mmCIF file with all atom_site columns, C-alpha atoms in Angstrom:
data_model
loop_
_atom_site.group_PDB
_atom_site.id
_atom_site.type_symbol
_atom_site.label_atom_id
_atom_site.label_alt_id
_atom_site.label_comp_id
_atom_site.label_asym_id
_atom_site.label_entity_id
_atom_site.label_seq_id
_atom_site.pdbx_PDB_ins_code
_atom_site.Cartn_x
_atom_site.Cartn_y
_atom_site.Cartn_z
_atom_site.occupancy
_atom_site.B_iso_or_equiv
_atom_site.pdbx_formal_charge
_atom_site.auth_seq_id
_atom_site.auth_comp_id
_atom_site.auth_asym_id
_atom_site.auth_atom_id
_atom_site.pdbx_PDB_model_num
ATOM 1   C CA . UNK A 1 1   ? 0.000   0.000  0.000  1.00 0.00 ? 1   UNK A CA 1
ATOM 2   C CA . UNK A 1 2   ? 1.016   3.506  -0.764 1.00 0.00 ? 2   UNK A CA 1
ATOM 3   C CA . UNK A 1 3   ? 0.504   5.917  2.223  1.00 0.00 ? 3   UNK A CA 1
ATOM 4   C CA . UNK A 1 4   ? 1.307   9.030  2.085  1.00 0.00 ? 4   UNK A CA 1
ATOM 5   C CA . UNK A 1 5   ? 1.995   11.061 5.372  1.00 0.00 ? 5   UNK A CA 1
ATOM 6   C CA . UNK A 1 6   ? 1.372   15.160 5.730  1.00 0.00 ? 6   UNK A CA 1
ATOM 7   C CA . UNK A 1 7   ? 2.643   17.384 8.179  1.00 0.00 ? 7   UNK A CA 1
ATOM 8   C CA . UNK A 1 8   ? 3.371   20.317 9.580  1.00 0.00 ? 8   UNK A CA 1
ATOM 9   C CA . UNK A 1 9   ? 6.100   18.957 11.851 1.00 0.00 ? 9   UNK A CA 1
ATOM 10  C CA . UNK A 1 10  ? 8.939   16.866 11.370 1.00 0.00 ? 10  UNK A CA 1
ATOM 11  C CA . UNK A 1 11  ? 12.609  16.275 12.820 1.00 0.00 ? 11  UNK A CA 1
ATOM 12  C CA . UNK A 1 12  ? 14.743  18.273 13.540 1.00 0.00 ? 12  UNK A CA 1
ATOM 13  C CA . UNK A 1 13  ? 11.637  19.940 15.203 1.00 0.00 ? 13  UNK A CA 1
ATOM 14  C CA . UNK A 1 14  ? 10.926  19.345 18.836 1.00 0.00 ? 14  UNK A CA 1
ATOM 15  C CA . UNK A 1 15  ? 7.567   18.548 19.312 1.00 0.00 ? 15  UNK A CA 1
ATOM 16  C CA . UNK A 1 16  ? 6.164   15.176 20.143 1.00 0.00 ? 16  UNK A CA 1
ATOM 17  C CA . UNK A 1 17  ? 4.160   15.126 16.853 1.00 0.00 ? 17  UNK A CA 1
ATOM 18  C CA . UNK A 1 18  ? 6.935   15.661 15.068 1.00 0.00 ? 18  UNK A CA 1
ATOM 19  C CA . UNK A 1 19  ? 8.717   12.968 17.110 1.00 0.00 ? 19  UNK A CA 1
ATOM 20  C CA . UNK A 1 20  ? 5.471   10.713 16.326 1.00 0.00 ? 20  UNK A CA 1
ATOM 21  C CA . UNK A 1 21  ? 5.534   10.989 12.795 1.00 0.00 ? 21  UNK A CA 1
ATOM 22  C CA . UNK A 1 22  ? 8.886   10.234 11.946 1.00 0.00 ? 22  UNK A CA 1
ATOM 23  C CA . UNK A 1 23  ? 8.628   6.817  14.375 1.00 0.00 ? 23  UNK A CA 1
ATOM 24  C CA . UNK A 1 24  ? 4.944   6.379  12.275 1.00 0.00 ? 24  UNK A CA 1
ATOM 25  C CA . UNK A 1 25  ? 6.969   6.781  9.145  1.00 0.00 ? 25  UNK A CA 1
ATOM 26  C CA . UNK A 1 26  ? 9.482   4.428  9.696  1.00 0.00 ? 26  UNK A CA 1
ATOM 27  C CA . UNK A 1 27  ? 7.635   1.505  11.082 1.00 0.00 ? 27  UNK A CA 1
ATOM 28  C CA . UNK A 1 28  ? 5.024   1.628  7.994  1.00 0.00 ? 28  UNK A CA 1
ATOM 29  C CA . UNK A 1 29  ? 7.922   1.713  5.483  1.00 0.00 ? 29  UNK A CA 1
ATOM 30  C CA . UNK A 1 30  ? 8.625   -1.922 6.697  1.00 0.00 ? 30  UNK A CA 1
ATOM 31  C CA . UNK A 1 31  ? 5.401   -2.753 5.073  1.00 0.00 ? 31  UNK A CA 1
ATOM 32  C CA . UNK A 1 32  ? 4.264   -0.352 2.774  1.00 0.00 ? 32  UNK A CA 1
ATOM 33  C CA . UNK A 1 33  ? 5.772   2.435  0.448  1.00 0.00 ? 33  UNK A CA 1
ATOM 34  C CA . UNK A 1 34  ? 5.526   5.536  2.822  1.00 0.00 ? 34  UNK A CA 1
ATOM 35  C CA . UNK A 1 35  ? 5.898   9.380  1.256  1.00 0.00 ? 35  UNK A CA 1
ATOM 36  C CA . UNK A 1 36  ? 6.015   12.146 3.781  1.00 0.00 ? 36  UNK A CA 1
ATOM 37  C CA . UNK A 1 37  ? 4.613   15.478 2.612  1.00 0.00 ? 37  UNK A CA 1
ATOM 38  C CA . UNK A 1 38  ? 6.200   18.279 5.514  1.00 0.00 ? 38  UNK A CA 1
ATOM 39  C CA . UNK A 1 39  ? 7.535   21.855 6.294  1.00 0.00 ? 39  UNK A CA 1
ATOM 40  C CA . UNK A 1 40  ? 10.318  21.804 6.994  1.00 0.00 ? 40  UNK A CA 1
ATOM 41  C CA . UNK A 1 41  ? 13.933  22.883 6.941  1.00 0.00 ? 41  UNK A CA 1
ATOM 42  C CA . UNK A 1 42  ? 16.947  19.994 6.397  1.00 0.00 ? 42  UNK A CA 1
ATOM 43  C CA . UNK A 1 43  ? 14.643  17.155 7.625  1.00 0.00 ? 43  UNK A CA 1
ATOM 44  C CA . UNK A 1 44  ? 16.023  14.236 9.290  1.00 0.00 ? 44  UNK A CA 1
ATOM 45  C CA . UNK A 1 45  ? 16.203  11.133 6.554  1.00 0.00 ? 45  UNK A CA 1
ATOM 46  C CA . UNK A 1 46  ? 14.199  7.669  7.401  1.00 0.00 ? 46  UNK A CA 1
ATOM 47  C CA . UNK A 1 47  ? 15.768  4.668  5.708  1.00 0.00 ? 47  UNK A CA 1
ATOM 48  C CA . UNK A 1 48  ? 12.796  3.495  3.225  1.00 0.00 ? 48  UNK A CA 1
ATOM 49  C CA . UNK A 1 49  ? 10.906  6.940  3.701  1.00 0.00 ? 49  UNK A CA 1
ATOM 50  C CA . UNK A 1 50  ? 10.420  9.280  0.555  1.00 0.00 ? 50  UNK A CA 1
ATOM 51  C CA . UNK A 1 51  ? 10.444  12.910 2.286  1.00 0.00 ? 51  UNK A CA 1
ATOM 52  C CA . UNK A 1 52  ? 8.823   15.793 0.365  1.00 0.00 ? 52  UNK A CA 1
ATOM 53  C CA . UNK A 1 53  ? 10.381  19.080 1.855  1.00 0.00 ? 53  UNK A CA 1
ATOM 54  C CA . UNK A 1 54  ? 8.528   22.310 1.346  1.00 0.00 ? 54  UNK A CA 1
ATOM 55  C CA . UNK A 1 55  ? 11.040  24.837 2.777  1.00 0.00 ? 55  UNK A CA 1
ATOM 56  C CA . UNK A 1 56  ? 9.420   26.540 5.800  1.00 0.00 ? 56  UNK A CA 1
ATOM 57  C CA . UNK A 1 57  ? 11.569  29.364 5.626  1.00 0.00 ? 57  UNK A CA 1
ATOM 58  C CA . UNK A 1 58  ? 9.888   30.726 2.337  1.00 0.00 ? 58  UNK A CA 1
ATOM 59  C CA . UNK A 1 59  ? 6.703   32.829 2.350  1.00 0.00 ? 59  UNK A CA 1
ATOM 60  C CA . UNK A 1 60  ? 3.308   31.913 3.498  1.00 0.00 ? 60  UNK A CA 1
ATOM 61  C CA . UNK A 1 61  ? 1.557   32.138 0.730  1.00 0.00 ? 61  UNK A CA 1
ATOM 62  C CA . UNK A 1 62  ? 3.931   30.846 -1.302 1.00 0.00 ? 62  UNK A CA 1
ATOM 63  C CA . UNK A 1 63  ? 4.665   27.644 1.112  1.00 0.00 ? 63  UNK A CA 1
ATOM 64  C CA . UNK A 1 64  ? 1.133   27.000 1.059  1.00 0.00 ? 64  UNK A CA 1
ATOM 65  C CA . UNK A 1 65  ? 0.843   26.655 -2.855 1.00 0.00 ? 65  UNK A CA 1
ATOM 66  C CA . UNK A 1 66  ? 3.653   25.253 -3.617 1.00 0.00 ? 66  UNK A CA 1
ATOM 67  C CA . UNK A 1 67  ? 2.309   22.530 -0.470 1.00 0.00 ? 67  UNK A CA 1
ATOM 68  C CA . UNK A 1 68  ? -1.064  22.235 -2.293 1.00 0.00 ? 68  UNK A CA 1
ATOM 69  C CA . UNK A 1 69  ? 0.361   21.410 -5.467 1.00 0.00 ? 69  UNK A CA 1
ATOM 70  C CA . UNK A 1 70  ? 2.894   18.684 -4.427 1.00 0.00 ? 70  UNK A CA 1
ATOM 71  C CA . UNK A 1 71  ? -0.047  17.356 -2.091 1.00 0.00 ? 71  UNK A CA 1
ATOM 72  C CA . UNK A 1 72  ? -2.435  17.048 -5.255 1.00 0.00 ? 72  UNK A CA 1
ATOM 73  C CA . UNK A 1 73  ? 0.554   15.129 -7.246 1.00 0.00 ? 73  UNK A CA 1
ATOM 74  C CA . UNK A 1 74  ? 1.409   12.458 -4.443 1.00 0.00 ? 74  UNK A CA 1
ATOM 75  C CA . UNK A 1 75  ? -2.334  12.274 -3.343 1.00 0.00 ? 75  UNK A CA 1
ATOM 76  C CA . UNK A 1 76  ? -2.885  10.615 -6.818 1.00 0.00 ? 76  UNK A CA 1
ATOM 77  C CA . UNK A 1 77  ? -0.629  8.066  -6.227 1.00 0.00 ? 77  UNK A CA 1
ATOM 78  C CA . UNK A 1 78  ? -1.321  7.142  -2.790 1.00 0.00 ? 78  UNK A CA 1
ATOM 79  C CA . UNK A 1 79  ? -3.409  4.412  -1.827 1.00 0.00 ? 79  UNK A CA 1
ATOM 80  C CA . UNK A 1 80  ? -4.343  6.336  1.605  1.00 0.00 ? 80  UNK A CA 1
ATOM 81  C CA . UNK A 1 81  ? -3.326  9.705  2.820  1.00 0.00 ? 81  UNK A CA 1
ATOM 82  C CA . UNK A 1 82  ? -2.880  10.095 6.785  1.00 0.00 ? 82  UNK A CA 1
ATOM 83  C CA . UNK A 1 83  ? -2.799  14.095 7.294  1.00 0.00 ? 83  UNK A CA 1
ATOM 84  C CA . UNK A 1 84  ? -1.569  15.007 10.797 1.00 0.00 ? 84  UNK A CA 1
ATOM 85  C CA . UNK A 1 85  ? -3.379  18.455 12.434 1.00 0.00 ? 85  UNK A CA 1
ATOM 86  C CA . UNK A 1 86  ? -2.451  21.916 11.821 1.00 0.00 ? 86  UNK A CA 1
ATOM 87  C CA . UNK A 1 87  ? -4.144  24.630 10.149 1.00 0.00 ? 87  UNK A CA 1
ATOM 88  C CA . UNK A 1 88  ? -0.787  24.965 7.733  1.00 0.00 ? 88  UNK A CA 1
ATOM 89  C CA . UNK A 1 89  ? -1.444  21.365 6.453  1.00 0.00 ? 89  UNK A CA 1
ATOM 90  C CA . UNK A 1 90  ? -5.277  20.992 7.147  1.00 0.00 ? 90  UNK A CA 1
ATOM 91  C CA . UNK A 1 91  ? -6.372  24.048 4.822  1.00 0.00 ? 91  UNK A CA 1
ATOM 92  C CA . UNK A 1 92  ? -4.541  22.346 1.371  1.00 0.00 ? 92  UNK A CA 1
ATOM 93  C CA . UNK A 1 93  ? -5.443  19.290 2.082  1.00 0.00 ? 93  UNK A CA 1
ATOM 94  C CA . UNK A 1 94  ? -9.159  20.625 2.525  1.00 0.00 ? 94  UNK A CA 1
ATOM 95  C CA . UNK A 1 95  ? -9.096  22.316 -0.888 1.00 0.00 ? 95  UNK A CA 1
ATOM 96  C CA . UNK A 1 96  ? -6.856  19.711 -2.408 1.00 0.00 ? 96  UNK A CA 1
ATOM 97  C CA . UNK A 1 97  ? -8.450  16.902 -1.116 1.00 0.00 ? 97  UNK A CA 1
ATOM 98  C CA . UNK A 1 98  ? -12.117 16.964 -2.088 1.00 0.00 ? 98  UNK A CA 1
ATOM 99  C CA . UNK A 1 99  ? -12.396 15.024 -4.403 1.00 0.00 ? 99  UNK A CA 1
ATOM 100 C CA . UNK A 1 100 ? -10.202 12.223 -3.498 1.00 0.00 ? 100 UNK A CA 1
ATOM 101 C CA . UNK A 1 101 ? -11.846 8.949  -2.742 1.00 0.00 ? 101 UNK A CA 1
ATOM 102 C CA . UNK A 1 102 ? -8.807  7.684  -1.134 1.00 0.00 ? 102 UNK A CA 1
ATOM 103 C CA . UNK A 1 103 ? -9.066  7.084  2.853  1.00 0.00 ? 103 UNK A CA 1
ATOM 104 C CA . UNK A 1 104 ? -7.969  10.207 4.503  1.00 0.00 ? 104 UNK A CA 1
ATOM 105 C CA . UNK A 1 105 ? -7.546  9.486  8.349  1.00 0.00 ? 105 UNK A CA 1
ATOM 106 C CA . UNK A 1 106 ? -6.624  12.954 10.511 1.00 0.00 ? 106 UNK A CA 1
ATOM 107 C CA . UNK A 1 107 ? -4.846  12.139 13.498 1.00 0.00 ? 107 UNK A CA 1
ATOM 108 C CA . UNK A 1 108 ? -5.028  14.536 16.066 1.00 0.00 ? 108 UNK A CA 1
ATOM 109 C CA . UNK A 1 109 ? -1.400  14.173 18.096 1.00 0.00 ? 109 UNK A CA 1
ATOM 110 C CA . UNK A 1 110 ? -0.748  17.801 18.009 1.00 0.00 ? 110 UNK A CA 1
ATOM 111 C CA . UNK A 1 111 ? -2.600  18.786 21.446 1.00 0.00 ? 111 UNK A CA 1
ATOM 112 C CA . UNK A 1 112 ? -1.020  22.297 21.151 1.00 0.00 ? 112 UNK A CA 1
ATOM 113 C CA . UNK A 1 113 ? -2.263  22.828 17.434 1.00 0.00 ? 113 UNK A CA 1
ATOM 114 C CA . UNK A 1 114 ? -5.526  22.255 18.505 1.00 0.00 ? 114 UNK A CA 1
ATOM 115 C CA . UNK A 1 115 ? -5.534  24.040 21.409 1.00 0.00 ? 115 UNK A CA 1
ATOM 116 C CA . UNK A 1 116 ? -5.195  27.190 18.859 1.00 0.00 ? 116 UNK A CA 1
ATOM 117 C CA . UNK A 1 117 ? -7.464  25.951 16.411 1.00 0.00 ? 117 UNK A CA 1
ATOM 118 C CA . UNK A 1 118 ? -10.319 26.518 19.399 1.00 0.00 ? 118 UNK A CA 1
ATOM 119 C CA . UNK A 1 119 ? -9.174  30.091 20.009 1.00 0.00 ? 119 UNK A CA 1
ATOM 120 C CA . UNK A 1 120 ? -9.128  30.845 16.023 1.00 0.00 ? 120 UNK A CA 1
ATOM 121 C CA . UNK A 1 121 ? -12.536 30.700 14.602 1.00 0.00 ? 121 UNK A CA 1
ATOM 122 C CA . UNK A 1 122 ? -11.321 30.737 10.742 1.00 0.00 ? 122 UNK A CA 1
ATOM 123 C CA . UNK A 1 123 ? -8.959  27.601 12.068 1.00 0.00 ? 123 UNK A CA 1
ATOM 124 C CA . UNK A 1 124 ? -11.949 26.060 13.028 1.00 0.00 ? 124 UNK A CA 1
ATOM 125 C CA . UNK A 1 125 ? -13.819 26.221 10.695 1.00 0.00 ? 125 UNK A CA 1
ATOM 126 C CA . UNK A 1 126 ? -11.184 24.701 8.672  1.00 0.00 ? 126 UNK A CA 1
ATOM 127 C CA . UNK A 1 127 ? -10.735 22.063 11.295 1.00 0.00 ? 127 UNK A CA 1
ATOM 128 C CA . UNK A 1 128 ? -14.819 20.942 11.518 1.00 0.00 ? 128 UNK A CA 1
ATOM 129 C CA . UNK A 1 129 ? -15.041 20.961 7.831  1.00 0.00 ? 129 UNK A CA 1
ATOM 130 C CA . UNK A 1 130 ? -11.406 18.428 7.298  1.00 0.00 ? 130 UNK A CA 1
ATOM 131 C CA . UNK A 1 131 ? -13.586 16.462 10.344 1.00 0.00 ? 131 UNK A CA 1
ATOM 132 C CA . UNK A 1 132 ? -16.545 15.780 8.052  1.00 0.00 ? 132 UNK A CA 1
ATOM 133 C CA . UNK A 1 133 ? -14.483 15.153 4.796  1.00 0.00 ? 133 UNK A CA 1
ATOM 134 C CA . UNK A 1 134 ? -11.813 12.282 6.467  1.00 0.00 ? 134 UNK A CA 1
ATOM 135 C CA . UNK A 1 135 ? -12.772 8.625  6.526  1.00 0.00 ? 135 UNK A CA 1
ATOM 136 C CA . UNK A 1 136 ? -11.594 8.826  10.293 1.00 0.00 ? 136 UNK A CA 1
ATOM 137 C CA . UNK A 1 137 ? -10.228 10.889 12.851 1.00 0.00 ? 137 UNK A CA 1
ATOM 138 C CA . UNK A 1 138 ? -7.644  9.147  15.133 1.00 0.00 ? 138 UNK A CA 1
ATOM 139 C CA . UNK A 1 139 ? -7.095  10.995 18.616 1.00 0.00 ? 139 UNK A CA 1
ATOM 140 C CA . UNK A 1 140 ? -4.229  10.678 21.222 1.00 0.00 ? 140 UNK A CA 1
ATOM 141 C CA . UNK A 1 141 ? -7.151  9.258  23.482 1.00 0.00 ? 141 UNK A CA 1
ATOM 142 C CA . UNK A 1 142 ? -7.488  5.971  21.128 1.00 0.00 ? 142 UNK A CA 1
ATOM 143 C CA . UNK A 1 143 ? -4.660  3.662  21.751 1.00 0.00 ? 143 UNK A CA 1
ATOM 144 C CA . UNK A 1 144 ? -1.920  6.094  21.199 1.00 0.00 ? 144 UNK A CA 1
ATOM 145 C CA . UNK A 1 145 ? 1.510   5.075  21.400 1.00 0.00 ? 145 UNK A CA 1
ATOM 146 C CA . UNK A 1 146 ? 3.677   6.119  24.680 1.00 0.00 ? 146 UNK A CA 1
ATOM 147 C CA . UNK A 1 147 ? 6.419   8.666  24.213 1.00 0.00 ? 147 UNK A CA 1
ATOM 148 C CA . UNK A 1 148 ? 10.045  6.987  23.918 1.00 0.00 ? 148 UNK A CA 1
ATOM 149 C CA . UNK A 1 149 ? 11.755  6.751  26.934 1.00 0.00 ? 149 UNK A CA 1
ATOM 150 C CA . UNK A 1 150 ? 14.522  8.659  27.636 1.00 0.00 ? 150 UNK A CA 1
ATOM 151 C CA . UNK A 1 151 ? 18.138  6.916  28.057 1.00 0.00 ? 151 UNK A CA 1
ATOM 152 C CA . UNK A 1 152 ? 20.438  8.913  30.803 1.00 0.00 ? 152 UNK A CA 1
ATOM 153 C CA . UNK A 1 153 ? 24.055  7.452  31.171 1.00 0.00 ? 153 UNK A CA 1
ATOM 154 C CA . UNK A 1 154 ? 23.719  8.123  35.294 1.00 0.00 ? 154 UNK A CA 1
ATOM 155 C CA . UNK A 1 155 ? 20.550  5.924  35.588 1.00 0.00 ? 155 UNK A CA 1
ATOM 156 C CA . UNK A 1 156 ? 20.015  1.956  34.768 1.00 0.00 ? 156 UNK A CA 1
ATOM 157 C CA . UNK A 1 157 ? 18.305  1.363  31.117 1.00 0.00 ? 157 UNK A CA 1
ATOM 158 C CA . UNK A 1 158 ? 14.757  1.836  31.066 1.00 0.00 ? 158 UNK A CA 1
ATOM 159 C CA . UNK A 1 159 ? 13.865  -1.481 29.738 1.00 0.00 ? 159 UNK A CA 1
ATOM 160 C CA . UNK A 1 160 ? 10.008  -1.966 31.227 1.00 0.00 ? 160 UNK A CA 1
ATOM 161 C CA . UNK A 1 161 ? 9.474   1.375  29.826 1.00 0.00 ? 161 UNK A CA 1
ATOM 162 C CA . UNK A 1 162 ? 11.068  0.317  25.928 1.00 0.00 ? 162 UNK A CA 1
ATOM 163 C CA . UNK A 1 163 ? 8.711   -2.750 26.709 1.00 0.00 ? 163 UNK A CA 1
ATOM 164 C CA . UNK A 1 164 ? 5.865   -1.110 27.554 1.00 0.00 ? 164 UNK A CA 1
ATOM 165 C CA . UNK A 1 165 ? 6.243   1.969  24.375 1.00 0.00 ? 165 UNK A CA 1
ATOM 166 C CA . UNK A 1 166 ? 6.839   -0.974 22.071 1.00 0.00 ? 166 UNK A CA 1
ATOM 167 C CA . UNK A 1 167 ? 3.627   -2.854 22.984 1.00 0.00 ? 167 UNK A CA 1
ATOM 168 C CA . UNK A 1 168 ? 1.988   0.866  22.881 1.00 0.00 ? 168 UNK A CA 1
ATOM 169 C CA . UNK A 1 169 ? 3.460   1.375  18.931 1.00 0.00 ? 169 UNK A CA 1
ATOM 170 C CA . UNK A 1 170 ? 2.213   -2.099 18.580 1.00 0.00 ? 170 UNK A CA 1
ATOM 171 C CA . UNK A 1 171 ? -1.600  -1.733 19.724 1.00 0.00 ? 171 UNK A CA 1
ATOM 172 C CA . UNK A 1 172 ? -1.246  1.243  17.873 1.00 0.00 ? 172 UNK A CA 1
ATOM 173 C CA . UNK A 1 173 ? -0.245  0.501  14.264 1.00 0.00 ? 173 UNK A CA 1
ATOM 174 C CA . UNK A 1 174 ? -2.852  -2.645 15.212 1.00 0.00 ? 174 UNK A CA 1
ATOM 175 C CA . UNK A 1 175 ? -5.664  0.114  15.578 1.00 0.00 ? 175 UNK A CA 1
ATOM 176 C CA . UNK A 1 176 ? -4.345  2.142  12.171 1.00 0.00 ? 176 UNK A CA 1
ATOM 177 C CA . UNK A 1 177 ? -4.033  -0.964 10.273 1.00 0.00 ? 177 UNK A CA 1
ATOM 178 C CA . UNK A 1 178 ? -7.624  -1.387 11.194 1.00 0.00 ? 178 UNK A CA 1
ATOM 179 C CA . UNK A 1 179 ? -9.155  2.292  10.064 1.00 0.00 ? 179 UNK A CA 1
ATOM 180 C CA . UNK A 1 180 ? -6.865  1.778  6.319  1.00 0.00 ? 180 UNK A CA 1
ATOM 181 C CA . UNK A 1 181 ? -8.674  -1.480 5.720  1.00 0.00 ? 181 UNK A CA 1
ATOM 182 C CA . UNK A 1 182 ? -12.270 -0.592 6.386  1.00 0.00 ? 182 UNK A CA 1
ATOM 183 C CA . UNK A 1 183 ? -14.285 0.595  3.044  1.00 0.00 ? 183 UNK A CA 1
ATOM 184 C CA . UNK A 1 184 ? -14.239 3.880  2.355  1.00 0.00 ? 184 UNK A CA 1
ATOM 185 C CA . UNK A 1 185 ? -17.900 5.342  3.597  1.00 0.00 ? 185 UNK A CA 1
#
């Protein structure tokens, strides 16, 4: 299967969801072509992981087009698109996207995007209407994976905790593999 991932976020960012996404991306590219659609600047590479870099650094208007029209290009050659929250990546793939009939599942891991979304009404808006379009919306309250534990060199290896996250990653690809097989509605 041909998924295609977008985002807003991606390594070397910080934030968890970018952190998510690039674990997401690698552990589907063991079995299925995976193309990630991000912002970004000098992403981090993932062995068996296409990456499709629109350079954050260039102009907002311009970032979002030239975003829309890569997104329309890959979209037709995916088999289903997972499109991760934010209002940078959820308003192309809202105008881009309508008339796809391939799943689109939204996952929801960036708490602090939508946090901002509620205090934006325009973002919203956007938001509700992506809600309606997508096959399914996957949120950090449905079987979402744990963060990674941290190493320290002063402490013993956390090996209940890389136990426990890899059983979490587990339960959760179990969960997405779930949503991408169901028919389209």
């Amino acid at each position: 299967m041909k998924i295609l991932i977008v985002t807003p976020l991606f390594p070397p960012d910080t934030a968890p969801s970018a952190q998510y996404t690039k674990e997401l991306a690698k552990r589907l590219s063991t079995e299925h072509e995976v193309t990630v659609l991000l912002y970004g600047y000098l992403p981090e590479t993932v062995p068996g992981v296409t990456l499709i870099n629109i350079d954050k650094r260039r102009i907002s208007p311009l970032r979002v087009w030239y975003f829309m029209q890569r997104l329309m290009g890959q979209a037709a050659l995916a088999d289903a698109i997972l499109i991760q929250n934010g209002p940078s990546v959820e308003l192309p793939c809202l105008f881009s996207l309508r008339f796809k009939t391939t799943p689109i599942i939204l996952m929801e891991s960036d708490v602090p995007a939508l946090t901002r979304v509620q205090k934006r009404p325009n973002f919203q808006y956007i938001h509700e209407q992506l809600r309606k379009r997508v096959k399914a919306v996957f949120t950090k309250n449905e079987t979402w994976p744990l963060e990674r534990p941290t190493i320290h060199p002063l402490k013993p290896s956390p090996e209940k905790e890389f136990v426990a996250w890899e059983k979490s990653w587990e339960q959760h690809l179990a969960k997405l593999s779930t949503l991408l097989k169901k028919p389209h509605a």
